[in-house]
Short mmCIF file of C-alpha atoms and ligand atoms in Angstrom, two decimals:
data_model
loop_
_atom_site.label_atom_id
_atom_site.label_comp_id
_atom_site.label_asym_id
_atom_site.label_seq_id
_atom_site.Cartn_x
_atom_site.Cartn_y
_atom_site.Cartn_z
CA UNK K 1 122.00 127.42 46.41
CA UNK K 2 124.80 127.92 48.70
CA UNK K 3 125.08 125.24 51.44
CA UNK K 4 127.28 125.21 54.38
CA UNK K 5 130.13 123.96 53.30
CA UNK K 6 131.12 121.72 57.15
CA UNK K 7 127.34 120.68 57.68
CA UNK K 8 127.36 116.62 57.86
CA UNK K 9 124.45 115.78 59.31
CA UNK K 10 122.51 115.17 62.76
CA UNK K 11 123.52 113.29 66.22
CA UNK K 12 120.94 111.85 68.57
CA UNK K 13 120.75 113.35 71.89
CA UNK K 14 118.95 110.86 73.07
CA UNK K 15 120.14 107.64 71.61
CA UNK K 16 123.67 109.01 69.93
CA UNK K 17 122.99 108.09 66.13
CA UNK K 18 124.66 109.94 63.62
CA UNK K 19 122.13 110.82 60.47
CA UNK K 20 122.87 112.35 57.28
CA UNK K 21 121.01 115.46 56.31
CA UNK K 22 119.29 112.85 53.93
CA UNK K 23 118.68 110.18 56.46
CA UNK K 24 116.40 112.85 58.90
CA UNK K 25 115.33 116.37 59.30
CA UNK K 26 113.55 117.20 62.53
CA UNK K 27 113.66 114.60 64.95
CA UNK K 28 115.31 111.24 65.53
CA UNK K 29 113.88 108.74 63.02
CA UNK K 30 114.35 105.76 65.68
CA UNK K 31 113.70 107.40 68.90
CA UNK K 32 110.59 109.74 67.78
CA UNK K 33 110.07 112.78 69.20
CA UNK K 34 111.90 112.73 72.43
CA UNK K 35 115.36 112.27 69.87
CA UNK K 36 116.03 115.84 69.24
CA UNK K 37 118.76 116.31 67.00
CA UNK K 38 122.13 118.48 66.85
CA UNK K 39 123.71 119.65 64.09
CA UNK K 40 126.89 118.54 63.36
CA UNK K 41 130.04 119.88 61.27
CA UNK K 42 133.27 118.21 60.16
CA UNK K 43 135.59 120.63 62.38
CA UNK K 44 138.85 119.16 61.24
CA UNK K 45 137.90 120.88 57.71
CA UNK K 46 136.16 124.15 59.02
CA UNK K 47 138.79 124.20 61.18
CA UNK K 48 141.17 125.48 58.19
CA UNK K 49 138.84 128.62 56.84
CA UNK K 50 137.15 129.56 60.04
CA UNK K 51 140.44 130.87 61.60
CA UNK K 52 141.23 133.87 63.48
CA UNK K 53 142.35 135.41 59.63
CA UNK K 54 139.21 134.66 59.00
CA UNK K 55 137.45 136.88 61.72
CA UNK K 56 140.27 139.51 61.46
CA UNK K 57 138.96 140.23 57.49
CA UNK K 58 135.38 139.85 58.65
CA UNK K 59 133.62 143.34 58.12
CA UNK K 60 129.92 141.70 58.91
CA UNK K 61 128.98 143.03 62.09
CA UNK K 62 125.84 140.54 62.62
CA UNK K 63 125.18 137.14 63.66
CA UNK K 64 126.25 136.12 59.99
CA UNK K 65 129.59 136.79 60.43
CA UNK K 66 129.66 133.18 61.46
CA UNK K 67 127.45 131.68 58.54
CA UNK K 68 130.66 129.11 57.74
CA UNK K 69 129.20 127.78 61.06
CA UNK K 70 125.76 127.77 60.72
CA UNK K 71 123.89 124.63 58.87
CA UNK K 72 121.87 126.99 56.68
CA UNK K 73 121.65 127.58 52.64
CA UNK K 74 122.77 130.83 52.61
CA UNK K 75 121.46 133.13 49.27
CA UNK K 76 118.89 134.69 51.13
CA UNK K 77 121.13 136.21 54.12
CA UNK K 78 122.08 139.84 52.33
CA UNK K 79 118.08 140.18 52.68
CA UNK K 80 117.75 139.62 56.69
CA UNK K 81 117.59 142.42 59.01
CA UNK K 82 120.78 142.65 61.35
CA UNK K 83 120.18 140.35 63.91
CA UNK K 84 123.23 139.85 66.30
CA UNK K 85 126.45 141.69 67.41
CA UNK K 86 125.07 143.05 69.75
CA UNK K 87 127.21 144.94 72.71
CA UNK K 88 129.54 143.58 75.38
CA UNK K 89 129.59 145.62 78.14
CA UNK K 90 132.07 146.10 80.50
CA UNK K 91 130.28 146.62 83.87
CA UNK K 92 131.96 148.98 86.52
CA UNK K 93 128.75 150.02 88.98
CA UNK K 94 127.24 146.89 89.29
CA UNK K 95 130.50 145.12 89.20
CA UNK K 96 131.33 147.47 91.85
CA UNK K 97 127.83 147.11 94.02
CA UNK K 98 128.43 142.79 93.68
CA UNK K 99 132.11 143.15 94.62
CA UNK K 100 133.20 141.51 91.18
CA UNK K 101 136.19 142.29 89.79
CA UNK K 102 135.14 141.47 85.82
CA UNK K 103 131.50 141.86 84.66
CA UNK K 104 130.50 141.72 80.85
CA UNK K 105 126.77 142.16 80.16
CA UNK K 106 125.91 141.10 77.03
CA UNK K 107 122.76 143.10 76.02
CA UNK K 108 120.53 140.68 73.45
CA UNK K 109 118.04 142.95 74.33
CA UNK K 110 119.32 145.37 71.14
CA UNK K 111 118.00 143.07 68.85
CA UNK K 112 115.80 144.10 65.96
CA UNK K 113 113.11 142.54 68.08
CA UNK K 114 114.24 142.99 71.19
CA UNK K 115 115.13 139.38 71.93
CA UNK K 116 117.98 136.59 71.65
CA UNK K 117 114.81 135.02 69.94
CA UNK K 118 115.74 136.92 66.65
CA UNK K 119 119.10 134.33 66.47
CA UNK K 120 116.80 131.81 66.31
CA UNK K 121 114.03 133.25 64.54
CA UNK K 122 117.25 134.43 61.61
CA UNK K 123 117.40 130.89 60.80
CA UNK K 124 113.86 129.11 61.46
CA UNK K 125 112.42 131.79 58.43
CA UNK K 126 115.92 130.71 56.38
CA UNK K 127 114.79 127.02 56.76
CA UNK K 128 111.19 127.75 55.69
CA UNK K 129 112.88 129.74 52.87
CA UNK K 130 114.66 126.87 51.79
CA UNK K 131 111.92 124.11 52.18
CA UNK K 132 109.41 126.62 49.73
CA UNK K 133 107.14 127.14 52.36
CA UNK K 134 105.22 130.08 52.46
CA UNK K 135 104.05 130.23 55.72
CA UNK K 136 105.89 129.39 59.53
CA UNK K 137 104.16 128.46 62.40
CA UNK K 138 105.31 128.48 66.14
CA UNK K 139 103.97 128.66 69.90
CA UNK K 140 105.24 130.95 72.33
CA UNK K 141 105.38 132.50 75.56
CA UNK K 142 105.92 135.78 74.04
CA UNK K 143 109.90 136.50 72.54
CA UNK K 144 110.08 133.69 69.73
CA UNK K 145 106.40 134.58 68.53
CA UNK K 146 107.08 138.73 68.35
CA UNK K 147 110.64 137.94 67.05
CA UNK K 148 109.22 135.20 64.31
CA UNK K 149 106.88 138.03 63.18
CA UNK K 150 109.30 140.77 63.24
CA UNK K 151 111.27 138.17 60.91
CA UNK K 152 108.94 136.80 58.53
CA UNK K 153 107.71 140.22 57.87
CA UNK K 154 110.86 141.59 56.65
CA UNK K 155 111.64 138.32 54.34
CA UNK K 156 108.06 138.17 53.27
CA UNK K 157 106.57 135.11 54.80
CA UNK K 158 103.20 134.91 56.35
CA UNK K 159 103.51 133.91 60.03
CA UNK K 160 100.89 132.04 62.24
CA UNK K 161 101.73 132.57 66.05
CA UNK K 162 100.38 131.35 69.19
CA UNK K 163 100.84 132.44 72.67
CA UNK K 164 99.41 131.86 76.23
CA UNK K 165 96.64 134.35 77.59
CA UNK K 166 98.79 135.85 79.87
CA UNK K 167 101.94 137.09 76.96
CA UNK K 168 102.53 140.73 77.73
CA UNK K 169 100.87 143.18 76.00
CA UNK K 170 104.38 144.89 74.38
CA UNK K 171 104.75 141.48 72.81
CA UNK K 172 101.82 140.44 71.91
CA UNK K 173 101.60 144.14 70.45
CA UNK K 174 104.65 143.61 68.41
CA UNK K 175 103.09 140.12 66.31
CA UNK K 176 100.17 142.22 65.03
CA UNK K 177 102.12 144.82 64.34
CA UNK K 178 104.56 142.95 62.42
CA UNK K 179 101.20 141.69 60.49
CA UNK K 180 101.45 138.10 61.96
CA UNK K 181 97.77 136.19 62.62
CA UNK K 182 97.74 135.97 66.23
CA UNK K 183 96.42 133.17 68.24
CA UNK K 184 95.51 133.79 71.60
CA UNK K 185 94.82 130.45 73.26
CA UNK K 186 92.81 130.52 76.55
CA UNK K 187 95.31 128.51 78.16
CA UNK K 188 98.74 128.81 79.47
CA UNK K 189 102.09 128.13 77.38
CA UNK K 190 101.39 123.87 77.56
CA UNK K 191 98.11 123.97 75.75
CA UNK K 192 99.47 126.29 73.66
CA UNK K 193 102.35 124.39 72.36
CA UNK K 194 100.12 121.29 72.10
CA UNK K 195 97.48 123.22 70.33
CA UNK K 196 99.81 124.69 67.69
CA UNK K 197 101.23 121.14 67.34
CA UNK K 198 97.80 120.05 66.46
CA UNK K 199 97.35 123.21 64.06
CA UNK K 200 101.09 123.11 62.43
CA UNK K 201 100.46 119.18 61.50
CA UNK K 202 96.92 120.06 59.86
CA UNK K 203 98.04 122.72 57.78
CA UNK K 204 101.43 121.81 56.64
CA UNK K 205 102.99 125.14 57.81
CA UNK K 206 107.02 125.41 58.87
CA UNK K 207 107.66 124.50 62.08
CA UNK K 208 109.86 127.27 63.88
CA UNK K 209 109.36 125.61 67.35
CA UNK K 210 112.98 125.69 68.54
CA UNK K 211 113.45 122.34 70.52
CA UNK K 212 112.36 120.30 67.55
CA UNK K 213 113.74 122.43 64.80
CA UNK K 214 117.66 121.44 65.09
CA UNK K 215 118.83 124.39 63.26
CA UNK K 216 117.22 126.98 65.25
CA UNK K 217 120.02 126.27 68.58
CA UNK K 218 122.60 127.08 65.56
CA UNK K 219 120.80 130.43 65.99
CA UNK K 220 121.35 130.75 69.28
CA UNK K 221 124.73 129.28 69.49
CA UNK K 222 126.12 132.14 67.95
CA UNK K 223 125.75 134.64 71.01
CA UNK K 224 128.69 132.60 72.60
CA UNK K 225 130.64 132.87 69.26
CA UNK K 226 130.33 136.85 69.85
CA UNK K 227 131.02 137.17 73.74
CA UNK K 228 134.20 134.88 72.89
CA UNK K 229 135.03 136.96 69.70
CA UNK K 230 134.38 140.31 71.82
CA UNK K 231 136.84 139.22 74.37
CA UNK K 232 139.35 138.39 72.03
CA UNK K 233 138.78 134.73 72.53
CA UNK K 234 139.53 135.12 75.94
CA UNK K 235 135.82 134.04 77.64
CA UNK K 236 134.83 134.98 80.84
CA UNK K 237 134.90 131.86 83.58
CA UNK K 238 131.20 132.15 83.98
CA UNK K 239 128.08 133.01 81.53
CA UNK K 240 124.98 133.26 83.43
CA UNK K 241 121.79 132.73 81.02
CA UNK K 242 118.06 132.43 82.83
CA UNK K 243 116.21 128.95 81.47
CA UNK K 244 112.74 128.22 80.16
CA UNK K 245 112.73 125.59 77.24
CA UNK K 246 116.28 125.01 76.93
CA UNK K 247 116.78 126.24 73.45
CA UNK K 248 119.19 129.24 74.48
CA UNK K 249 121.33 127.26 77.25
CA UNK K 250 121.95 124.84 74.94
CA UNK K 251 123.39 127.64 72.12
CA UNK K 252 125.23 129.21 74.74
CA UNK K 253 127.02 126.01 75.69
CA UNK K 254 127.26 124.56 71.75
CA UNK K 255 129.09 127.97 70.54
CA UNK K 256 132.28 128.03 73.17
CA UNK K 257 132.08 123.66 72.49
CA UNK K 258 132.35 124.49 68.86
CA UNK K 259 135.31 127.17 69.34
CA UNK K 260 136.88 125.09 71.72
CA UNK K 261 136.73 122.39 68.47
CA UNK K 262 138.08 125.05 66.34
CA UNK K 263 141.24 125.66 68.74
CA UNK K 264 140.25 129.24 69.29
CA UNK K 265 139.56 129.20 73.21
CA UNK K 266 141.10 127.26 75.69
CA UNK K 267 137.84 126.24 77.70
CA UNK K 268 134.36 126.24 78.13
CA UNK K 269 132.95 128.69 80.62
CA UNK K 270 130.87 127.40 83.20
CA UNK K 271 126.92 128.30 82.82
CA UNK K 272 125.11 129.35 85.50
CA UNK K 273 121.77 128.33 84.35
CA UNK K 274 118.82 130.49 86.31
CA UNK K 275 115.26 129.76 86.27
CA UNK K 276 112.71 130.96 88.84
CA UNK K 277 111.85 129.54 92.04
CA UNK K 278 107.84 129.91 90.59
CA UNK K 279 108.75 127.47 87.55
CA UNK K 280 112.15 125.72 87.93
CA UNK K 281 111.57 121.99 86.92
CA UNK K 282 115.23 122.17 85.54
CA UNK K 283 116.68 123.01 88.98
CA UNK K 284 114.36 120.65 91.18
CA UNK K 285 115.70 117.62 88.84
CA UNK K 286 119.25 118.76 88.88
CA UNK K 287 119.39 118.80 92.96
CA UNK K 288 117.34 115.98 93.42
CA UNK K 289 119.45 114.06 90.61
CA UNK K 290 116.14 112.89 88.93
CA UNK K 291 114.48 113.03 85.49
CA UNK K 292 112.74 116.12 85.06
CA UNK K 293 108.79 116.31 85.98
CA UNK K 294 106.09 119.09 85.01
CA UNK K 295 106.39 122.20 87.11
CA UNK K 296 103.91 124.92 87.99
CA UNK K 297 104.46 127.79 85.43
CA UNK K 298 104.16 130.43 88.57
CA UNK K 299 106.62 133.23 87.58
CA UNK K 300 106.24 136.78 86.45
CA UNK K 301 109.07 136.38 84.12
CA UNK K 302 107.37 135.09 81.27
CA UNK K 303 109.73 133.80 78.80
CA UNK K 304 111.18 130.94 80.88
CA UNK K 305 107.85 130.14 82.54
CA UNK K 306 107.72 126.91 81.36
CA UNK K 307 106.17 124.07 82.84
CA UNK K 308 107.21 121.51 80.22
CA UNK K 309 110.57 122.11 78.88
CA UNK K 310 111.10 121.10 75.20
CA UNK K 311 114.38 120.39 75.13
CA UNK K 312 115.53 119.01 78.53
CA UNK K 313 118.15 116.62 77.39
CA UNK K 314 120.35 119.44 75.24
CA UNK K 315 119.89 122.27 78.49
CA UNK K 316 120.81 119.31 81.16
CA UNK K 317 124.04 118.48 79.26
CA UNK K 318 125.11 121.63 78.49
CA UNK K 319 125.00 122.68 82.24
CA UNK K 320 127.13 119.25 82.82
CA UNK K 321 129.79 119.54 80.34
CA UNK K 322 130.40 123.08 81.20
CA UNK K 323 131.00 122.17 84.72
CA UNK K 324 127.72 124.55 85.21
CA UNK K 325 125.49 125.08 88.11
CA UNK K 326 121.43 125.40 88.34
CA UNK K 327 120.28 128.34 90.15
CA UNK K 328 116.91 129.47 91.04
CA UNK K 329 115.56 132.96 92.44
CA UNK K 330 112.50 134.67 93.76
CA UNK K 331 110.59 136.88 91.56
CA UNK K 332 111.03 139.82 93.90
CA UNK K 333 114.91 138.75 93.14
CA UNK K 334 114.15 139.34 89.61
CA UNK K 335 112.33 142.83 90.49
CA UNK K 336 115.26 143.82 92.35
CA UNK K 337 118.09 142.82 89.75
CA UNK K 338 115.83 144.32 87.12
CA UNK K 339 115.98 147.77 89.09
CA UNK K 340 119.49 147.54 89.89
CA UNK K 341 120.58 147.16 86.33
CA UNK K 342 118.65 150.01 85.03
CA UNK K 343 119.99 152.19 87.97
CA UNK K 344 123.74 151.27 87.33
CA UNK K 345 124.33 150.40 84.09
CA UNK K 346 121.48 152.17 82.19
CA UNK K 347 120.36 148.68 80.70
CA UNK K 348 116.43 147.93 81.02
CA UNK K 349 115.81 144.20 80.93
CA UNK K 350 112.67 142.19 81.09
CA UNK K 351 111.95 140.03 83.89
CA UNK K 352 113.39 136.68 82.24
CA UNK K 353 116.67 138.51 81.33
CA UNK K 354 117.24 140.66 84.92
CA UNK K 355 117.00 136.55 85.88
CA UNK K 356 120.27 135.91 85.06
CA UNK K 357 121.77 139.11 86.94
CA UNK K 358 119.44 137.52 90.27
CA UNK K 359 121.62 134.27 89.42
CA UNK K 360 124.52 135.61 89.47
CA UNK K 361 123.98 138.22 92.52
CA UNK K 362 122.81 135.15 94.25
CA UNK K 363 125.75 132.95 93.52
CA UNK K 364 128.21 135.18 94.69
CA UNK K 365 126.79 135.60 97.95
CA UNK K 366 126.52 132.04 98.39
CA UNK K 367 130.18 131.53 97.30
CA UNK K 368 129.07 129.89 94.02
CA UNK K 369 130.83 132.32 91.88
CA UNK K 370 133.92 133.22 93.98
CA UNK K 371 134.93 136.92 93.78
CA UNK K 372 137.85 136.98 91.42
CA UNK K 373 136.52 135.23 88.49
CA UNK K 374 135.15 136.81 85.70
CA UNK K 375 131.43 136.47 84.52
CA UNK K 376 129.34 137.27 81.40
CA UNK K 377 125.47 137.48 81.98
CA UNK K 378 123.04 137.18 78.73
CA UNK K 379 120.29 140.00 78.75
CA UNK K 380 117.95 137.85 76.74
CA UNK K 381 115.25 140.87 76.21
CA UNK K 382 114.50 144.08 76.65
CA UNK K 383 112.51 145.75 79.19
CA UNK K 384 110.52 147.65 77.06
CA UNK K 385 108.04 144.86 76.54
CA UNK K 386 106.69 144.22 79.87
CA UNK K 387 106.67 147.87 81.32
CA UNK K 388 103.64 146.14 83.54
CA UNK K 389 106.47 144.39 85.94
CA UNK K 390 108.89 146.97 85.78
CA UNK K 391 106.48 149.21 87.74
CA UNK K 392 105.98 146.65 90.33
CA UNK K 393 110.08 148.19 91.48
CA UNK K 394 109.90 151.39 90.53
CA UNK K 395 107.10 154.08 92.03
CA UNK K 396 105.69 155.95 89.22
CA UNK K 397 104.75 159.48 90.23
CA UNK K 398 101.80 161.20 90.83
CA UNK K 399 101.33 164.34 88.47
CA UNK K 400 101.83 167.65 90.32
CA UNK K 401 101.00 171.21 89.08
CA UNK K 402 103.89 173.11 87.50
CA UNK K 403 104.45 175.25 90.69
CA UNK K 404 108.24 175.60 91.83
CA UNK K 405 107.10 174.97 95.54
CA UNK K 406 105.05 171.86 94.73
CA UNK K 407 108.40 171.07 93.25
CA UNK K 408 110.92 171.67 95.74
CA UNK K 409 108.67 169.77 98.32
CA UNK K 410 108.85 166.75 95.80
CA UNK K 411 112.51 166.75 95.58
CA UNK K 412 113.27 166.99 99.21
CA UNK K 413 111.23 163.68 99.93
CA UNK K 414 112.62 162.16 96.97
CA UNK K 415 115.86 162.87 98.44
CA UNK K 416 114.52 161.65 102.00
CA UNK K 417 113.72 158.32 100.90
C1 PLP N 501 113.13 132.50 75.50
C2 PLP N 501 113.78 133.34 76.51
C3 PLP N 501 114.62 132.78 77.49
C4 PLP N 501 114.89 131.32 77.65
O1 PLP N 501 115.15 130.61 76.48
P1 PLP N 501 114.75 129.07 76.35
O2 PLP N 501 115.30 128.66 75.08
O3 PLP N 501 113.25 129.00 76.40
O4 PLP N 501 115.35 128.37 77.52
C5 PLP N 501 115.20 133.66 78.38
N1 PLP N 501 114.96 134.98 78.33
C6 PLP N 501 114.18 135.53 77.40
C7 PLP N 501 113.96 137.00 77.41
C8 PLP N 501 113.56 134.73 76.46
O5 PLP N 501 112.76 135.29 75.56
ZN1 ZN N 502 117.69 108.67 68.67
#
């Protein structure tokens, strides 16, 4: 099989040990489970292929465009669906509305799923590929579990997927549709990540949970290799991102480190990591300058409504090194910023991913993000899977006889309003 030719092995983040893929897999073989791993390359010799020649003769318009980068074996990749690549859009109405001069929105939500999950999800069914398994196994709040379905149904794996009561119905939709077995646990997302714990250990399936699983941030890393690559390796000063586990923060920020190894940007941008005031353990530990504690999971944006983050220590540091800030909003923030996109940019997001637009409109009016700098905020999922909020912003209509009158009345108090 064809390995990644730069992969050397693992680094602690907890306790800083370097491992060889030989010496450990998932987690930290001295610290336990609290050592999550990262991945780590030998950039001195990727450094020579992965150049800007290299991107120039690149035709593959998907995440795998930067396999050279990712830790993964990879034979199986002509067979994925396209995950990745998705657009980077210039914003002029809603840069307009926010008074910002430079806007990029990069819309995840075009995924084959409809989620950054499916970056993650790429490589978790690669790894189970790899390891002979036939079956993966993961917990989520919605996104990883419909994406992981959506997946391992195109690759031919069989999927076992659990999610919290309350998982909207478009996603929870989605994993039966995609022919996953769905667990429903009557609980919210904490017993269900220690129940599937319990389950994945009994029955030996692949673990796709994406705080222990090292690989699956290479995943996600590779949405900063795009907005860098899409602005000619000329990032924005900010990228905005909302927060729930940690998994996607810590991509964001390991994708502009790792081009910043390779010489191809100048800096890092700063992240403006966003979680909601209903669930923001990340935030209350950041401004209090504590370790992080269980939060309420209170939020109706249900992919970062977690109570429990799973990987804490890779999210905090990637906020620090990138010179970042922590940022929390209201859910009738998120409402708002959810309504506002669709209205100016034609963009529909789901509550999580309008988030990181409520960060950002919030941190310019509190002089956070000053005016002239130039910011990039991660749509992490479509809209289209939680129509159920959506309609908590916009009034949906009564139906009205086809008369012209009835009509005209209708329009003139639209108009009104
Ligand atoms: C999962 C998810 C996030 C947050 O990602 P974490 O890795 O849990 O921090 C944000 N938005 C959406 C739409 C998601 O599905
Ligand atoms: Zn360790």
């Amino acid at each position: 099989m064809a390995k990644n030719k730069f992969f050397v092995g693992y680094r602690c983040t907890l306790c800083g040990h370097f491992f060889t893929p030989e010496e450990a897999s998932f987690t930290c073989p001295h610290c336990g489970e609290k050592g999550i791993l990262d991945v780590v390359y030998d950039y001195e010799k990727m450094k020579k292929e992965v150049n800007l020649k290299y991107f120039n003769n690149n035709r593959d318009y998907s995440m795998w465009r930067y396999a050279p980068m990712i830790s993964i074996e990879t034979d199986h990749i002509k067979d994925m669906l396209r995950i990745g690549w998705t657009p980077l859009i210039r914003s002029h109405n809603l840069a307009k509305q926010l008074g910002l001069r430079t806007l990029y929105i990069k819309d995840d939500g075009l995924n084959p799923s409809g989620s950054s999950k499916d970056r993650a999800s790429g490589i978790g069914v690669l790894k189970a590929l790899e390891a002979g398994a036939d079956t993966i196994a993961t917990s989520s709040t919605g996104n990883a579990a419909s994406s992981l379905a959506c997946q391992a149904a195109h690759i031919g794996l069989k999927a076992v997927i659990f999610v919290p009561k309350r998982a909207p119905i478009g996603k929870v939709t989605q994993i039966s549709l995609y022919g996953a077995t769905l667990v429903k646990v009557d609980g919210d997302y904490k017993d269900t990540f220690a129940f599937s714990k319990e389950a994945i250990k009994k029955y030996g399936w692949y673990n796709r949970n994406c705080a222990i699983n090292p690989h699956l941030v290479e995943g996600k890393k590779t949405v900063s290799l795009e907005i860098a690559e899409q602005l000619n390796f000329k990032p924005t000063d900010w990228v905005a991102v909302s927060v729930g586990d940690g998994c996607t923060v810590a991509g964001v920020y390991k994708g502009f480190f790792e081009l910043k190894e390779l010489g191809l940007i100048a800096k890092v941008p700063r992240i403006l990591a966003v979680q909601s005031e209903g669930c923001e353990p990340f935030v209350i530990a950041s401004h209090a300058h504590q370790p992080l504690k269980e939060a309420e999971e209170n939020t109706i944006a249900d992919s970062i409504s977690v109570g429990i983050p799973r990987n804490p220590v890779k999210a905090i540091n990637a906020v620090k090194n990138s010179d970042g800030v922590w940022i929390s909003i209201s859910d009738e923030e998120i409402l708002q910023a959810e309504a506002l996109l669709g209205r100016t940019e034609g963009i529909f997001a789901e509550p999580a991913a309008a988030a990181s637009l409520a960060g950002v409109i919030k941190a310019v009016k509190e002089g956070i993000i000053p005016k002239e700098e130039s910011v990039t905020f991660i749509v992490t999922g479509n809209g289209l899977k939680d129509p159920a909020n959506a309609q908590k912003v916009i009034i949906p209509p009564e139906p009205m006889k086809p008369n012209l009158e009835t009509l005209d009345k209708f329009l003139k108090e639209k108009k009104e309003k």
